[in-house]
C-alpha cells in the first residue's frame, strides 16, 4: 500500500507553480457593505429626485433635507429625511430609488400641507 502525504505532494510541485498561486503582495481590502439606512448615504443627495414606489402607487419626490433628531446631532443612525412632492400620497411604506441608488424601503408620513413627507430613522 502506498501512502501519499500532503508534504510529499507539496514537495513535488515545482516552485514556479507555487509562485503563480501566491498573491503578488498587493492587498485588496474587502469593500464594506453599504448600510442602506446610514445618514451618510442620504446626506449627499439633498436636492435629488427619487421615485417612491408602493404596491399601489408610484410618484416622484425630492429629498429636501436630512435633519437631526433631538439628542443626537450628526448621528449616522438617528435622523429624519424630509421629502417634497407635488403629488399627494397617503402615509405608507415606499421603496425610494433613483439611478445608481438601490431601492430602500422607508415609512413616509405626510405633513399638514400634503406636499411634504417625513421618514424617521431611529436605530439605537
PDB file of C-alpha atoms in Angstrom:
ATOM      1  CA  UNK A   1       0.000   0.000   0.000  1.00  0.00           C
ATOM      2  CA  UNK A   2       1.338   3.422  -0.976  1.00  0.00           C
ATOM      3  CA  UNK A   3       0.796   6.344   1.392  1.00  0.00           C
ATOM      4  CA  UNK A   4       0.880   9.838  -0.080  1.00  0.00           C
ATOM      5  CA  UNK A   5       1.087  12.707   2.362  1.00  0.00           C
ATOM      6  CA  UNK A   6       0.365  16.367   1.751  1.00  0.00           C
ATOM      7  CA  UNK A   7       4.021  17.067   2.401  1.00  0.00           C
ATOM      8  CA  UNK A   8       5.045  14.715  -0.434  1.00  0.00           C
ATOM      9  CA  UNK A   9       2.543  16.319  -2.798  1.00  0.00           C
ATOM     10  CA  UNK A  10       3.707  19.842  -1.938  1.00  0.00           C
ATOM     11  CA  UNK A  11       7.361  18.849  -2.268  1.00  0.00           C
ATOM     12  CA  UNK A  12       6.715  17.524  -5.753  1.00  0.00           C
ATOM     13  CA  UNK A  13       5.050  20.731  -7.030  1.00  0.00           C
ATOM     14  CA  UNK A  14       7.520  22.932  -8.924  1.00  0.00           C
ATOM     15  CA  UNK A  15       8.361  26.252  -7.255  1.00  0.00           C
ATOM     16  CA  UNK A  16       7.133  28.208 -10.293  1.00  0.00           C
ATOM     17  CA  UNK A  17       3.635  26.795  -9.904  1.00  0.00           C
ATOM     18  CA  UNK A  18       3.593  27.765  -6.234  1.00  0.00           C
ATOM     19  CA  UNK A  19       4.786  31.295  -7.064  1.00  0.00           C
ATOM     20  CA  UNK A  20       1.945  31.756  -9.529  1.00  0.00           C
ATOM     21  CA  UNK A  21      -0.599  30.727  -6.935  1.00  0.00           C
ATOM     22  CA  UNK A  22       0.680  33.145  -4.271  1.00  0.00           C
ATOM     23  CA  UNK A  23      -0.626  36.726  -4.056  1.00  0.00           C
ATOM     24  CA  UNK A  24       1.552  39.433  -5.576  1.00  0.00           C
ATOM     25  CA  UNK A  25       1.781  41.383  -2.346  1.00  0.00           C
ATOM     26  CA  UNK A  26      -0.910  43.929  -3.235  1.00  0.00           C
ATOM     27  CA  UNK A  27      -3.612  43.548  -0.643  1.00  0.00           C
ATOM     28  CA  UNK A  28      -7.154  44.141  -1.803  1.00  0.00           C
ATOM     29  CA  UNK A  29      -9.331  45.304   1.060  1.00  0.00           C
ATOM     30  CA  UNK A  30     -12.790  43.862   1.197  1.00  0.00           C
ATOM     31  CA  UNK A  31     -15.338  46.573   0.492  1.00  0.00           C
ATOM     32  CA  UNK A  32     -17.654  47.046   3.425  1.00  0.00           C
ATOM     33  CA  UNK A  33     -21.323  46.682   2.520  1.00  0.00           C
ATOM     34  CA  UNK A  34     -23.211  49.952   2.307  1.00  0.00           C
ATOM     35  CA  UNK A  35     -25.744  50.406   5.100  1.00  0.00           C
ATOM     36  CA  UNK A  36     -28.945  51.441   3.274  1.00  0.00           C
ATOM     37  CA  UNK A  37     -30.169  53.358   6.326  1.00  0.00           C
ATOM     38  CA  UNK A  38     -26.952  55.240   7.125  1.00  0.00           C
ATOM     39  CA  UNK A  39     -27.365  59.010   7.195  1.00  0.00           C
ATOM     40  CA  UNK A  40     -24.128  59.395   5.238  1.00  0.00           C
ATOM     41  CA  UNK A  41     -25.716  57.521   2.314  1.00  0.00           C
ATOM     42  CA  UNK A  42     -28.517  60.123   2.084  1.00  0.00           C
ATOM     43  CA  UNK A  43     -26.721  63.346   3.073  1.00  0.00           C
ATOM     44  CA  UNK A  44     -25.057  63.954  -0.299  1.00  0.00           C
ATOM     45  CA  UNK A  45     -28.342  63.515  -2.151  1.00  0.00           C
ATOM     46  CA  UNK A  46     -30.246  66.512  -0.739  1.00  0.00           C
ATOM     47  CA  UNK A  47     -31.978  68.138  -3.702  1.00  0.00           C
ATOM     48  CA  UNK A  48     -32.080  64.891  -5.699  1.00  0.00           C
ATOM     49  CA  UNK A  49     -35.243  63.333  -7.085  1.00  0.00           C
ATOM     50  CA  UNK A  50     -36.387  59.879  -6.027  1.00  0.00           C
ATOM     51  CA  UNK A  51     -39.091  57.527  -7.211  1.00  0.00           C
ATOM     52  CA  UNK A  52     -41.376  56.407  -4.383  1.00  0.00           C
ATOM     53  CA  UNK A  53     -42.995  53.070  -5.186  1.00  0.00           C
ATOM     54  CA  UNK A  54     -45.537  51.027  -3.250  1.00  0.00           C
ATOM     55  CA  UNK A  55     -47.775  48.117  -4.213  1.00  0.00           C
ATOM     56  CA  UNK A  56     -50.478  50.563  -5.327  1.00  0.00           C
ATOM     57  CA  UNK A  57     -48.736  53.750  -6.480  1.00  0.00           C
ATOM     58  CA  UNK A  58     -45.603  55.360  -7.886  1.00  0.00           C
ATOM     59  CA  UNK A  59     -44.711  59.030  -7.533  1.00  0.00           C
ATOM     60  CA  UNK A  60     -41.699  61.343  -7.607  1.00  0.00           C
ATOM     61  CA  UNK A  61     -40.264  63.110  -4.561  1.00  0.00           C
ATOM     62  CA  UNK A  62     -37.301  65.387  -3.916  1.00  0.00           C
ATOM     63  CA  UNK A  63     -35.105  64.918  -0.840  1.00  0.00           C
ATOM     64  CA  UNK A  64     -35.350  68.359   0.785  1.00  0.00           C
ATOM     65  CA  UNK A  65     -33.326  67.800   3.973  1.00  0.00           C
ATOM     66  CA  UNK A  66     -31.576  65.376   6.280  1.00  0.00           C
ATOM     67  CA  UNK A  67     -32.249  66.594   9.813  1.00  0.00           C
ATOM     68  CA  UNK A  68     -31.006  65.744  13.298  1.00  0.00           C
ATOM     69  CA  UNK A  69     -33.264  64.076  15.817  1.00  0.00           C
ATOM     70  CA  UNK A  70     -33.353  65.613  19.274  1.00  0.00           C
ATOM     71  CA  UNK A  71     -30.421  64.485  21.398  1.00  0.00           C
ATOM     72  CA  UNK A  72     -28.289  63.038  18.594  1.00  0.00           C
ATOM     73  CA  UNK A  73     -26.807  65.740  16.383  1.00  0.00           C
ATOM     74  CA  UNK A  74     -24.963  64.362  13.359  1.00  0.00           C
ATOM     75  CA  UNK A  75     -25.765  60.740  14.185  1.00  0.00           C
ATOM     76  CA  UNK A  76     -25.471  58.288  11.299  1.00  0.00           C
ATOM     77  CA  UNK A  77     -28.118  56.090  12.967  1.00  0.00           C
ATOM     78  CA  UNK A  78     -30.733  58.629  14.168  1.00  0.00           C
ATOM     79  CA  UNK A  79     -32.049  61.294  11.786  1.00  0.00           C
ATOM     80  CA  UNK A  80     -35.082  62.390   9.754  1.00  0.00           C
ATOM     81  CA  UNK A  81     -35.453  62.623   5.979  1.00  0.00           C
ATOM     82  CA  UNK A  82     -37.766  65.308   4.572  1.00  0.00           C
ATOM     83  CA  UNK A  83     -39.186  64.878   1.089  1.00  0.00           C
ATOM     84  CA  UNK A  84     -41.328  67.224  -1.029  1.00  0.00           C
ATOM     85  CA  UNK A  85     -43.613  66.424  -3.937  1.00  0.00           C
ATOM     86  CA  UNK A  86     -46.477  67.893  -5.939  1.00  0.00           C
ATOM     87  CA  UNK A  87     -48.243  64.540  -5.766  1.00  0.00           C
ATOM     88  CA  UNK A  88     -50.459  63.831  -2.774  1.00  0.00           C
ATOM     89  CA  UNK A  89     -49.935  60.315  -1.479  1.00  0.00           C
ATOM     90  CA  UNK A  90     -51.078  58.590   1.699  1.00  0.00           C
ATOM     91  CA  UNK A  91     -48.914  57.510   4.609  1.00  0.00           C
ATOM     92  CA  UNK A  92     -47.228  54.227   3.889  1.00  0.00           C
ATOM     93  CA  UNK A  93     -44.064  52.293   3.221  1.00  0.00           C
ATOM     94  CA  UNK A  94     -42.459  53.172  -0.097  1.00  0.00           C
ATOM     95  CA  UNK A  95     -39.344  51.904  -1.830  1.00  0.00           C
ATOM     96  CA  UNK A  96     -37.290  55.001  -2.620  1.00  0.00           C
ATOM     97  CA  UNK A  97     -34.894  54.688  -5.516  1.00  0.00           C
ATOM     98  CA  UNK A  98     -33.020  56.669  -8.155  1.00  0.00           C
ATOM     99  CA  UNK A  99     -30.387  55.752 -10.761  1.00  0.00           C
ATOM    100  CA  UNK A 100     -27.327  54.316  -9.011  1.00  0.00           C
ATOM    101  CA  UNK A 101     -29.182  54.070  -5.685  1.00  0.00           C
ATOM    102  CA  UNK A 102     -30.683  50.749  -4.634  1.00  0.00           C
ATOM    103  CA  UNK A 103     -34.339  50.898  -3.600  1.00  0.00           C
ATOM    104  CA  UNK A 104     -34.651  51.462   0.132  1.00  0.00           C
ATOM    105  CA  UNK A 105     -37.984  50.938   1.908  1.00  0.00           C
ATOM    106  CA  UNK A 106     -38.988  53.779   4.228  1.00  0.00           C
ATOM    107  CA  UNK A 107     -42.231  54.576   6.019  1.00  0.00           C
ATOM    108  CA  UNK A 108     -43.283  58.070   4.891  1.00  0.00           C
ATOM    109  CA  UNK A 109     -45.686  60.215   6.891  1.00  0.00           C
ATOM    110  CA  UNK A 110     -47.255  63.201   5.091  1.00  0.00           C
ATOM    111  CA  UNK A 111     -47.068  66.700   6.579  1.00  0.00           C
ATOM    112  CA  UNK A 112     -50.007  69.040   7.148  1.00  0.00           C
ATOM    113  CA  UNK A 113     -49.985  70.569   3.659  1.00  0.00           C
ATOM    114  CA  UNK A 114     -49.840  67.236   1.861  1.00  0.00           C
ATOM    115  CA  UNK A 115     -46.720  68.180  -0.123  1.00  0.00           C
ATOM    116  CA  UNK A 116     -44.074  67.106   2.410  1.00  0.00           C
ATOM    117  CA  UNK A 117     -43.262  63.679   3.836  1.00  0.00           C
ATOM    118  CA  UNK A 118     -41.011  62.641   6.686  1.00  0.00           C
ATOM    119  CA  UNK A 119     -39.189  59.374   7.260  1.00  0.00           C
ATOM    120  CA  UNK A 120     -37.603  58.924  10.697  1.00  0.00           C
ATOM    121  CA  UNK A 121     -34.640  56.582  11.061  1.00  0.00           C
ATOM    122  CA  UNK A 122     -34.024  55.794  14.718  1.00  0.00           C
ATOM    123  CA  UNK A 123     -31.711  52.845  15.236  1.00  0.00           C
ATOM    124  CA  UNK A 124     -30.448  52.908  18.813  1.00  0.00           C
TER     125      UNK A 124
END
